[in-house]
XYZ file of C-alpha atoms in Angstrom:
739
model
C 81.154 81.998 229.035
C 83.812 78.885 228.548
C 81.623 77.443 225.983
C 81.223 80.947 223.692
C 84.721 81.305 224.778
C 85.895 78.311 222.892
C 83.323 77.916 219.931
C 84.137 81.363 218.721
C 86.571 82.124 216.832
C 88.351 85.129 215.304
C 87.457 85.630 212.063
C 88.781 87.075 208.948
C 88.330 90.888 208.300
C 85.092 91.628 207.204
C 84.037 93.676 204.031
C 84.546 96.829 206.165
C 87.822 96.557 206.432
C 87.587 96.545 202.314
C 84.671 98.657 202.353
C 82.875 98.577 199.211
C 81.077 101.956 197.026
C 77.445 102.883 197.556
C 75.462 103.382 194.161
C 73.057 105.923 194.889
C 69.547 105.510 191.703
C 67.495 108.390 190.437
C 63.511 107.450 190.896
C 63.678 105.677 188.172
C 66.247 103.364 188.631
C 68.920 105.054 186.871
C 72.862 105.808 187.947
C 72.715 108.747 189.902
C 76.490 108.600 191.487
C 78.732 105.994 193.126
C 80.097 107.327 196.037
C 83.940 106.466 195.169
C 86.602 103.920 196.093
C 87.260 103.759 199.780
C 90.170 106.003 200.725
C 92.109 103.839 203.306
C 95.884 104.347 204.129
C 97.546 102.405 207.134
C 100.124 103.382 208.792
C 101.989 100.974 211.879
C 101.369 102.615 215.278
C 104.994 104.620 215.864
C 104.314 107.199 213.522
C 101.225 108.419 215.054
C 102.117 110.755 217.075
C 101.710 110.249 220.848
C 99.505 113.097 221.705
C 97.386 112.204 218.494
C 96.863 108.932 219.973
C 96.093 109.612 223.375
C 93.470 112.376 222.084
C 91.360 109.356 220.619
C 92.161 107.665 223.891
C 90.467 110.830 225.673
C 87.489 110.657 223.762
C 86.848 106.575 223.405
C 88.268 105.090 226.844
C 90.473 106.665 228.941
C 91.391 103.189 231.057
C 92.225 101.200 227.353
C 95.735 100.209 229.048
C 94.761 99.675 232.238
C 91.213 97.797 231.596
C 90.343 94.360 229.985
C 89.323 93.552 226.517
C 85.740 93.744 227.618
C 84.125 96.001 230.639
C 80.734 94.259 231.531
C 79.573 97.095 234.487
C 80.549 99.831 231.161
C 77.744 97.771 229.221
C 75.144 97.012 231.681
C 75.474 101.299 232.215
C 75.287 101.712 228.671
C 72.605 99.189 228.666
C 70.234 101.084 231.076
C 70.807 104.538 230.163
C 69.908 103.587 226.521
C 66.559 101.768 228.213
C 66.154 104.450 230.481
C 66.247 107.261 227.439
C 69.306 108.847 228.626
C 71.031 108.235 225.168
C 72.265 105.521 223.572
C 75.468 104.715 224.253
C 78.050 101.470 223.317
C 80.064 100.329 226.495
C 82.413 99.596 224.235
C 85.812 99.218 225.508
C 88.653 99.914 222.155
C 89.225 96.388 221.874
C 85.379 95.761 221.173
C 85.476 98.857 218.302
C 88.535 97.576 216.625
C 86.694 93.819 217.072
C 83.293 95.370 215.365
C 84.976 97.759 212.636
C 87.600 95.104 211.524
C 86.099 91.178 211.951
C 81.812 91.896 212.635
C 80.055 94.954 211.510
C 78.046 97.736 212.310
C 74.676 96.386 212.794
C 73.194 96.451 216.401
C 71.737 93.528 217.199
C 72.496 90.831 220.515
C 73.849 88.281 218.859
C 76.425 90.712 216.968
C 76.518 92.011 220.449
C 77.729 88.909 222.127
C 79.781 87.494 219.641
C 82.244 91.285 219.401
C 82.669 90.258 223.412
C 84.101 86.869 222.782
C 86.018 87.867 220.469
C 87.287 90.733 221.910
C 88.374 88.809 224.711
C 90.049 85.965 222.589
C 91.865 88.774 220.721
C 93.304 90.669 224.150
C 94.795 87.477 225.582
C 96.589 86.635 222.705
C 97.802 90.335 220.749
C 98.866 93.457 222.865
C 97.955 96.863 223.310
C 100.076 98.771 220.972
C 98.684 95.727 218.243
C 94.862 96.674 219.236
C 94.900 100.363 219.193
C 97.207 100.285 215.863
C 94.419 98.124 213.904
C 91.422 100.376 215.679
C 93.076 103.326 214.143
C 93.441 102.147 211.188
C 90.229 100.770 210.046
C 87.957 103.802 212.152
C 85.624 105.714 209.931
C 86.540 109.345 210.297
C 83.640 110.745 207.636
C 84.759 112.711 204.100
C 85.172 108.723 202.939
C 88.638 108.906 205.315
C 89.040 104.852 206.271
C 91.903 105.439 208.884
C 93.892 108.321 211.102
C 96.238 109.014 208.290
C 93.269 108.888 205.606
C 91.415 111.221 207.719
C 94.767 113.235 208.057
C 95.044 114.133 204.519
C 90.925 114.927 204.023
C 90.524 117.375 207.230
C 93.957 119.194 207.327
C 96.295 117.865 203.689
C 99.158 116.207 205.903
C 100.689 112.700 206.733
C 99.865 111.871 210.014
C 103.043 112.680 211.942
C 102.722 116.258 210.763
C 99.251 116.864 213.084
C 99.635 118.704 215.898
C 97.632 117.411 219.466
C 94.454 120.327 218.466
C 94.345 118.878 215.214
C 94.681 114.983 216.633
C 91.938 116.165 219.033
C 89.363 117.305 215.933
C 90.394 113.885 214.359
C 89.167 111.702 217.621
C 86.045 114.468 217.854
C 85.011 112.961 214.399
C 84.917 109.766 215.553
C 81.810 109.923 217.568
C 80.066 111.644 215.120
C 81.831 111.695 211.577
C 79.729 113.449 209.435
C 77.499 116.040 211.349
C 80.840 116.742 213.195
C 82.585 118.214 210.330
C 82.310 121.943 210.913
C 82.954 122.236 206.912
C 80.122 120.384 205.706
C 77.792 121.427 208.068
C 78.188 124.743 209.707
C 75.262 124.414 211.882
C 77.154 121.781 214.269
C 79.656 123.315 214.883
C 78.875 124.507 218.658
C 78.544 120.918 218.637
C 81.523 119.502 217.196
C 83.876 122.592 219.068
C 82.169 121.499 222.648
C 83.202 117.618 222.492
C 86.719 118.840 221.186
C 86.382 120.836 224.425
C 86.011 117.441 225.880
C 88.978 115.521 224.398
C 90.964 117.758 224.947
C 89.910 118.375 228.568
C 90.265 113.955 228.901
C 94.191 114.996 228.002
C 94.452 117.263 231.268
C 92.456 115.174 233.450
C 94.283 111.996 232.245
C 98.027 114.187 232.685
C 98.454 113.561 229.204
C 97.895 117.126 228.553
C 99.599 120.403 230.463
C 97.299 123.017 231.972
C 99.540 125.032 230.365
C 99.156 123.924 226.597
C 95.849 123.129 226.948
C 95.080 127.305 228.161
C 96.487 128.263 224.831
C 95.320 125.793 222.059
C 93.157 127.293 219.755
C 90.787 125.435 217.703
C 92.213 124.074 214.482
C 89.790 124.974 211.406
C 89.936 121.879 209.306
C 90.413 122.534 205.240
C 87.867 122.291 202.750
C 86.020 119.567 201.085
C 87.852 117.263 198.259
C 84.750 115.699 196.044
C 85.641 112.336 194.566
C 85.560 113.395 190.895
C 82.838 111.300 190.754
C 80.375 113.842 192.879
C 81.088 117.034 190.674
C 78.102 118.921 189.480
C 74.969 118.108 191.666
C 75.658 114.680 192.118
C 77.486 115.034 195.332
C 74.934 117.704 196.871
C 72.515 114.968 196.276
C 74.617 111.740 197.981
C 74.907 114.472 200.550
C 71.496 115.660 201.128
C 70.826 111.776 201.155
C 73.216 110.594 203.525
C 72.658 113.126 206.196
C 68.737 111.857 205.856
C 69.371 108.494 206.592
C 71.922 109.337 209.347
C 69.573 112.281 210.832
C 66.238 109.426 210.623
C 68.525 107.116 211.821
C 68.076 104.501 208.957
C 71.684 103.435 209.440
C 74.520 104.772 210.908
C 77.236 106.769 209.651
C 79.805 103.937 210.135
C 77.194 101.098 208.611
C 76.251 103.323 206.010
C 80.230 103.852 204.792
C 80.826 100.224 204.749
C 79.217 100.427 200.839
C 77.362 98.153 199.501
C 74.446 99.280 199.412
C 71.432 100.039 196.427
C 70.225 103.782 197.107
C 66.857 104.294 195.101
C 65.869 107.923 195.449
C 62.910 110.098 195.394
C 65.338 112.297 192.397
C 63.000 112.664 189.572
C 65.834 112.839 186.377
C 64.156 115.101 184.490
C 63.046 117.588 186.489
C 66.279 117.280 188.381
C 67.837 118.176 185.247
C 65.301 120.702 184.461
C 66.667 123.134 187.882
C 69.525 122.775 186.415
C 69.212 124.196 182.920
C 66.952 126.847 184.561
C 69.461 128.128 187.107
C 72.248 128.048 184.145
C 69.642 129.987 181.711
C 68.187 132.390 184.240
C 70.960 133.143 186.382
C 74.844 131.436 186.200
C 75.219 132.284 181.989
C 74.622 135.873 183.040
C 77.407 135.906 185.798
C 80.544 137.680 184.675
C 82.882 137.455 187.611
C 86.035 139.125 185.497
C 83.808 141.793 184.966
C 81.338 142.515 188.026
C 83.240 141.867 190.791
C 79.917 141.212 193.341
C 79.322 138.392 190.833
C 82.115 136.332 192.761
C 79.776 135.805 195.448
C 76.521 134.741 194.342
C 75.143 131.117 195.022
C 71.920 129.392 194.138
C 70.004 127.246 195.993
C 66.488 125.091 195.394
C 64.269 122.207 196.510
C 61.391 120.879 194.852
C 59.012 118.738 196.559
C 55.680 116.795 195.913
C 52.837 118.012 198.073
C 50.941 114.688 198.264
C 53.794 112.564 198.206
C 56.643 114.551 200.283
C 58.878 113.361 198.345
C 62.638 115.632 197.482
C 61.901 115.346 193.069
C 64.182 117.926 192.412
C 67.570 119.785 194.294
C 69.709 122.472 193.406
C 73.271 122.992 195.479
C 75.437 124.899 193.955
C 77.016 125.465 190.699
C 78.862 121.984 191.631
C 79.645 119.987 194.533
C 83.610 119.627 193.998
C 84.238 123.923 193.549
C 81.120 125.038 195.723
C 80.464 122.172 198.841
C 78.442 123.650 201.462
C 75.271 122.607 200.002
C 73.325 125.836 199.582
C 70.056 123.605 199.682
C 70.224 122.699 203.124
C 72.677 125.382 204.786
C 71.007 126.817 208.093
C 72.752 130.703 207.660
C 70.449 132.870 205.751
C 67.457 134.922 206.811
C 64.393 133.482 205.085
C 63.180 136.997 204.967
C 60.005 137.748 203.894
C 58.753 134.397 202.770
C 58.047 134.054 206.615
C 55.379 135.895 206.287
C 52.652 133.446 205.177
C 53.212 131.597 208.311
C 51.953 134.813 210.651
C 48.569 135.000 208.642
C 48.214 131.154 208.696
C 48.393 131.191 212.642
C 46.190 133.951 212.790
C 43.226 132.131 210.811
C 44.427 129.018 212.910
C 43.806 130.802 216.283
C 40.979 132.568 214.719
C 43.207 135.962 216.226
C 41.937 139.360 216.015
C 43.371 142.828 216.102
C 44.018 144.732 219.441
C 40.822 146.113 219.175
C 39.221 143.045 218.259
C 38.782 143.117 214.260
C 38.903 139.464 213.199
C 42.185 138.777 210.871
C 41.380 137.977 207.599
C 42.802 139.099 203.933
C 40.578 142.476 204.400
C 40.857 143.497 207.740
C 42.633 146.575 208.029
C 46.056 147.464 209.404
C 48.173 150.394 209.365
C 51.702 150.452 207.617
C 52.968 153.624 207.732
C 57.298 153.122 208.265
C 58.675 152.385 211.058
C 54.946 152.607 213.082
C 55.582 151.280 216.511
C 54.191 147.983 217.316
C 51.459 148.427 219.498
C 50.861 145.170 222.531
C 53.995 143.887 222.504
C 56.482 143.394 225.333
C 59.331 144.778 222.977
C 59.238 148.044 221.507
C 59.849 147.794 217.941
C 59.156 149.751 214.734
C 60.116 148.126 212.104
C 60.899 150.088 208.378
C 58.970 149.112 205.183
C 60.846 148.706 202.344
C 62.334 151.459 200.876
C 60.537 153.191 203.413
C 57.139 153.874 201.826
C 53.775 154.718 204.605
C 50.992 153.266 203.542
C 48.655 153.980 205.583
C 45.494 152.143 206.067
C 45.325 148.891 203.839
C 44.398 144.978 203.506
C 46.425 142.643 204.670
C 45.474 141.179 201.368
C 47.606 144.154 199.715
C 50.346 144.046 202.762
C 50.791 140.555 201.556
C 51.246 141.651 197.529
C 53.601 145.141 198.835
C 54.854 142.838 201.613
C 54.214 145.524 203.872
C 56.907 144.797 207.747
C 54.638 147.093 209.848
C 51.301 144.915 209.046
C 52.895 141.655 209.876
C 54.933 142.910 212.760
C 51.801 143.543 214.456
C 50.399 140.882 213.397
C 52.699 138.122 214.848
C 52.040 140.514 218.319
C 48.166 140.484 217.784
C 48.380 136.523 217.424
C 50.942 136.336 219.762
C 54.303 135.449 218.759
C 55.094 131.831 220.561
C 51.269 131.167 218.242
C 53.031 132.469 215.569
C 55.715 129.830 216.012
C 53.984 126.891 216.704
C 52.318 127.441 213.449
C 55.537 127.503 211.679
C 56.570 124.261 213.614
C 53.914 122.259 212.823
C 53.777 123.635 209.369
C 57.678 121.635 208.882
C 60.052 124.552 210.402
C 62.115 122.378 212.889
C 61.899 124.063 216.351
C 65.825 124.385 216.526
C 66.102 125.747 213.816
C 68.479 128.832 214.327
C 67.510 132.659 215.261
C 63.866 131.323 215.688
C 63.497 133.470 218.357
C 59.480 134.844 219.699
C 58.584 138.074 218.645
C 57.543 140.957 216.874
C 60.830 140.993 214.383
C 59.973 137.255 213.473
C 57.807 138.101 210.872
C 60.154 139.909 208.724
C 61.804 136.565 208.514
C 64.645 136.760 210.715
C 65.171 133.361 211.149
C 67.614 130.724 209.315
C 66.195 128.299 207.945
C 67.485 125.764 205.222
C 65.739 126.174 201.626
C 64.946 122.265 202.334
C 62.911 123.537 205.551
C 60.838 126.008 203.747
C 60.224 123.727 200.708
C 58.417 121.655 203.632
C 56.699 123.843 204.992
C 55.385 125.215 201.777
C 54.001 122.039 201.021
C 52.076 122.099 203.790
C 49.870 124.852 203.267
C 50.065 123.700 199.480
C 48.257 120.380 200.391
C 45.968 122.468 202.118
C 47.175 121.944 205.897
C 48.406 118.395 205.648
C 51.759 117.884 206.731
C 53.556 115.007 205.177
C 57.058 114.716 206.086
C 59.781 115.026 203.356
C 61.864 112.372 201.978
C 64.584 111.396 199.355
C 64.446 107.632 199.151
C 62.526 104.928 197.560
C 64.215 102.594 198.899
C 67.369 100.795 201.027
C 68.313 97.407 199.865
C 72.096 95.091 200.655
C 71.932 92.291 198.144
C 69.292 90.067 199.330
C 68.091 92.403 202.107
C 65.737 95.935 202.244
C 66.139 98.317 205.043
C 63.010 99.371 206.428
C 62.246 103.100 205.952
C 61.115 105.274 208.990
C 56.837 106.187 208.908
C 55.561 109.180 207.143
C 51.972 109.157 208.377
C 50.660 112.487 206.909
C 49.162 114.703 209.863
C 47.094 117.344 209.615
C 49.185 120.142 210.493
C 46.721 123.508 210.705
C 43.249 123.854 209.018
C 42.389 123.296 205.876
C 40.731 126.865 206.199
C 43.702 128.716 207.720
C 45.854 126.856 205.238
C 43.894 127.818 201.804
C 43.150 130.740 202.996
C 47.006 131.937 202.939
C 46.677 130.734 199.492
C 44.117 132.472 198.367
C 46.853 135.840 199.201
C 49.684 134.267 197.791
C 47.691 134.030 194.398
C 47.515 137.487 194.768
C 50.652 137.674 195.856
C 51.679 135.989 191.956
C 49.149 138.016 189.998
C 49.457 141.806 191.292
C 52.073 141.736 193.818
C 55.898 141.121 194.152
C 55.898 138.050 192.660
C 54.619 138.306 189.121
C 57.947 136.839 187.478
C 56.449 133.381 188.109
C 52.975 134.038 186.093
C 55.949 132.787 182.774
C 55.157 129.494 184.127
C 51.507 129.420 182.963
C 49.859 127.178 185.676
C 48.009 129.223 188.795
C 50.167 129.857 191.212
C 50.634 131.088 194.888
C 54.024 132.352 196.407
C 55.701 134.739 198.449
C 59.112 136.811 197.882
C 61.739 137.847 200.878
C 64.743 139.935 200.150
C 67.591 139.198 203.468
C 68.694 141.952 205.614
C 71.597 143.901 203.272
C 70.415 141.845 200.459
C 72.354 138.718 201.492
C 69.620 136.388 200.335
C 66.860 136.616 197.757
C 64.045 134.260 198.211
C 60.819 132.807 196.011
C 59.141 130.526 197.574
C 56.216 128.794 195.205
C 53.743 126.244 194.497
C 50.740 124.863 191.800
C 47.990 122.828 193.013
C 51.205 120.118 192.573
C 54.342 121.240 192.636
C 56.306 123.142 195.371
C 59.778 124.565 194.957
C 61.749 127.269 196.611
C 65.145 129.410 195.163
C 67.174 131.396 197.082
C 69.875 133.502 195.892
C 72.716 133.954 198.652
C 76.174 135.954 198.095
C 79.074 134.678 199.867
C 82.728 135.388 199.937
C 84.246 132.088 198.258
C 87.425 132.735 199.862
C 86.890 133.243 203.629
C 82.846 131.594 203.102
C 81.376 134.588 204.631
C 78.302 136.196 203.752
C 78.205 139.128 201.858
C 75.899 141.465 199.684
C 74.132 140.675 196.534
C 74.217 144.537 195.834
C 75.807 145.280 192.068
C 75.379 141.108 191.198
C 74.403 140.594 187.582
C 74.538 144.197 186.633
C 71.662 145.549 189.705
C 71.528 147.741 191.972
C 69.626 145.663 194.330
C 68.581 141.214 194.364
C 65.467 140.787 195.655
C 62.946 137.611 195.512
C 61.306 138.942 192.938
C 63.583 138.825 190.445
C 65.880 136.293 189.460
C 64.500 133.856 192.060
C 60.930 133.732 190.252
C 62.506 133.786 187.117
C 64.356 130.764 187.767
C 61.035 129.282 189.306
C 58.641 129.912 186.551
C 61.938 128.592 184.255
C 61.627 125.242 186.060
C 58.234 125.155 186.939
C 57.656 125.480 183.086
C 59.605 122.326 182.433
C 58.361 120.580 185.391
C 54.867 120.132 184.558
C 55.327 120.189 180.679
C 52.199 118.103 179.034
C 50.577 119.054 182.447
C 46.914 121.053 182.072
C 47.202 123.578 184.034
C 45.111 123.368 187.252
C 43.100 125.590 189.433
C 43.742 126.048 193.247
C 40.260 124.323 194.970
C 40.257 126.303 198.313
C 37.994 126.515 201.516
C 38.523 129.860 202.907
C 37.418 131.391 206.408
C 34.096 133.564 206.297
C 34.611 137.320 205.285
C 37.714 135.812 202.752
C 36.087 135.127 199.459
C 34.640 138.698 198.531
C 37.827 140.747 196.862
C 38.196 144.492 197.364
C 38.548 147.155 194.196
C 42.469 146.694 193.855
C 44.493 149.707 194.889
C 45.405 152.915 193.606
C 47.944 155.383 193.465
C 47.926 160.006 193.608
C 50.814 160.064 191.610
C 52.787 158.365 189.615
C 53.007 154.303 189.197
C 55.678 152.080 191.789
C 58.705 151.844 190.613
C 60.980 149.081 191.559
C 63.821 148.505 193.784
C 64.910 145.994 193.335
C 63.930 143.458 190.021
C 60.606 141.709 190.613
C 60.119 144.050 193.669
C 56.737 146.320 192.826
C 57.138 148.882 195.686
C 55.655 151.955 195.356
C 58.407 155.128 195.536
C 56.637 158.237 195.275
C 54.908 159.729 198.041
C 51.100 158.546 196.502
C 50.233 156.108 198.804
C 47.247 153.109 197.907
C 43.700 154.000 198.203
C 42.375 152.579 201.090
C 39.977 149.958 199.629
C 36.382 149.519 200.968
C 36.111 146.300 202.511
C 33.313 143.913 202.403
C 30.476 144.263 205.029
C 30.694 147.151 206.585
C 29.593 146.961 210.504
C 28.734 150.694 212.179
C 32.912 150.688 212.237
C 33.273 147.898 214.810
C 35.032 145.782 211.830
C 36.720 148.168 210.012
C 37.826 150.659 212.628
C 35.736 153.522 212.407
C 35.434 154.028 208.696
C 31.555 154.427 208.415
C 30.787 156.355 211.870
C 33.808 157.150 213.235
C 35.566 157.098 210.025
C 34.147 158.477 206.361
C 30.862 159.834 207.592
C 31.980 162.083 210.471
C 35.640 161.613 210.966
C 36.832 160.764 208.093
C 36.158 161.129 204.572
C 33.023 163.757 204.388
C 34.186 165.655 206.791
C 37.445 165.872 208.318
C 38.536 164.037 205.100
C 38.369 164.535 201.688
C 36.717 167.373 202.100
C 37.779 169.766 204.543
C 41.160 168.056 205.967
C 41.627 166.452 202.956
C 42.991 165.530 199.656
C 44.215 168.364 198.853
C 44.991 169.694 202.176
C 46.193 166.711 204.236
C 43.483 164.223 204.794
C 43.394 161.306 202.156
C 45.809 158.423 203.693
C 45.991 160.123 207.431
C 43.840 163.003 208.704
C 40.894 161.986 205.971
C 40.125 158.667 204.341
C 42.356 156.890 206.463
C 44.268 158.403 209.238
C 46.009 161.648 208.429
C 47.678 163.247 205.696
C 49.704 162.769 202.421
C 49.675 165.879 200.141
C 51.025 168.659 203.280
C 51.158 166.075 205.723
C 52.364 167.452 208.741
C 50.736 170.790 208.844
C 47.632 170.353 207.380
C 46.684 166.901 208.530
C 47.208 168.244 212.222
C 45.340 171.488 211.838
C 42.318 170.164 209.753
C 42.223 167.038 209.404
C 43.286 166.125 212.878
C 41.129 169.115 214.498
C 37.855 167.463 212.476
C 38.937 164.077 212.986
C 39.091 164.331 216.589
C 35.686 166.988 217.487
C 33.624 165.353 215.069
C 34.710 161.713 214.893
C 33.648 158.393 216.909
C 34.918 155.831 218.035
C 38.132 153.948 216.512
C 38.096 155.916 213.633
C 38.097 159.387 215.475
C 41.341 157.955 217.500
C 42.947 157.004 214.009
C 42.071 160.704 212.729
C 43.898 162.409 215.752
C 47.100 160.146 215.737
C 48.070 159.616 212.458
C 47.758 163.068 210.843
C 51.344 163.804 211.831
C 53.422 161.271 209.332
C 54.108 162.954 206.020
C 56.535 162.501 203.317
C 58.494 159.872 202.734
C 62.371 159.084 203.853
C 65.365 157.766 201.614
C 65.503 153.896 201.627
C 67.554 151.681 203.254
C 68.449 148.037 203.834
C 66.336 145.846 205.527
C 64.556 142.857 205.895
C 61.196 142.655 203.147
């Protein structure tokens, strides 16, 4: 100890005290962005309000004025907690943190820690506590490229440090623990953790006698101001840099403070040509058509998108918003919009993965028949749930494939219960949806996409489907280097998340969505594609998630008030009464994909399907006029006509298809209780007849004719359906809900 004390001198200030910029590069090595000059203004301790100083001490080192420069007990306790899995802890005093910030660096090595201890001891003997606290407050990193308390005060509250309130000082002190993650503006999903830390700081001040109980009780959280991005981060550059930084810190490649020291050359996976193509597609297909002066609804329109190479997991393009200096929240990584019906493929993938069956024992395949009637109560679940279909349309019995084409909520809510909602969640997590995603609650409503995953998360999950069920964790990084040192990147070993059969059978249905369903706008890309549309509750979001065999892209439109940040409906935007996923998002997807794959030949999907999934049924037809769109690109029947039930392959005495042969079409169905007697003219083709009970005259004829025949002459499942479902009848007015 004596030798160490004598041999270690206090060194000059390190590079962190005059931190450099980081350089971000496209995958081809050309410069994407430089994260700007360091923002630092040193101030004397006398200009920092006493309560702000005390808030920092309450957050970081409450015994600062009474303790020694190094606390061996705290260091041993932190080492033990880290080693035993109780979380990484520093055990450092403020003196040690100041030494690390100003004289050494952020690297986590034993050599640095030992050297830090000796310098701290020597500094503690030679300098006053006021000197050390002043240095610490002027060298600490607070996020938003702000070094020191003065720069942080300006960055978050637009005022000099001398005007900070106790509440504001406590929030800045909170940021010291995790500068990027606790920025509630840039990362709204971290608000609960940030508020918990802020309360911890204030409670610590009360405990130390620095804040009266009465003042604590009335203290309100001080909302920080908007992010003011550096000019060099305008356009998409700021969104890309932010996403890359988050990836680096969340994967613990470098921590916030180390990365903020600068001097790193960061080569990203972003393909410059495809990135430009994404921006051009959004501009041409959406942004150029916005007219906020003429249409007030156009003010709320936002867009986000991500494109991934499914074979490598590399993010090749990202669209975060119109301009990082104007819209600072990254629409590609935010977690506050429902994903709507883009979740439905995960339900079917879970069904195939788990060899799931319906309530009456039929294996779930693309051609399994389900009742698609509007507000049909889900059977077999613990929660009563009767979901509405888009446009309040009732379809009668339809195949899963047709229900996917038309995005029928009633079918998928029932399927989620048939599979088991916990199994559905497990499959979604395996595909790539984070388990802690907001509103990711297992229940029948999850099939409608009530969870709030980011566009990036959804792209990861769809990339797993595209790569035949093999999940390769996404990455933004090709290489990180500083001078001659290359930083190790995390392993990204691919895993088989779901069976190839489950993934490929799901893909086969999503191909049908593009060819025949709500996603036909994607055909303009000129490449075989599989995809799914989605429209969130009250039209607050509209999604199109789709892929070719070699490229996966998800596009979302979102409504957000530009002044308050509140989520808003997209009703009336771009002159449309409704905004659906098959409209603008699908057109953006097609325009981008066409350019991104320019010069490559179209490639068909190579699929291995589950047994019984290879034989397609005849396409559905309608009794009356053609279906009309309730939202641009969302093909949804609005007439009383319902799709005729397609004939499934290999019927087996009515057992596999709900009695279509013995208990349905022949005895209680098409012939006796169906098209002839209780059927097409009086009330039977959909409900009491070919399917269950009655369209033309519905309640009256379906009950008197279809039900009578279905009950007296039908047998098994077909008779039960003929009797139970004949009273549904006509349609209700459209309403707003998840598609």
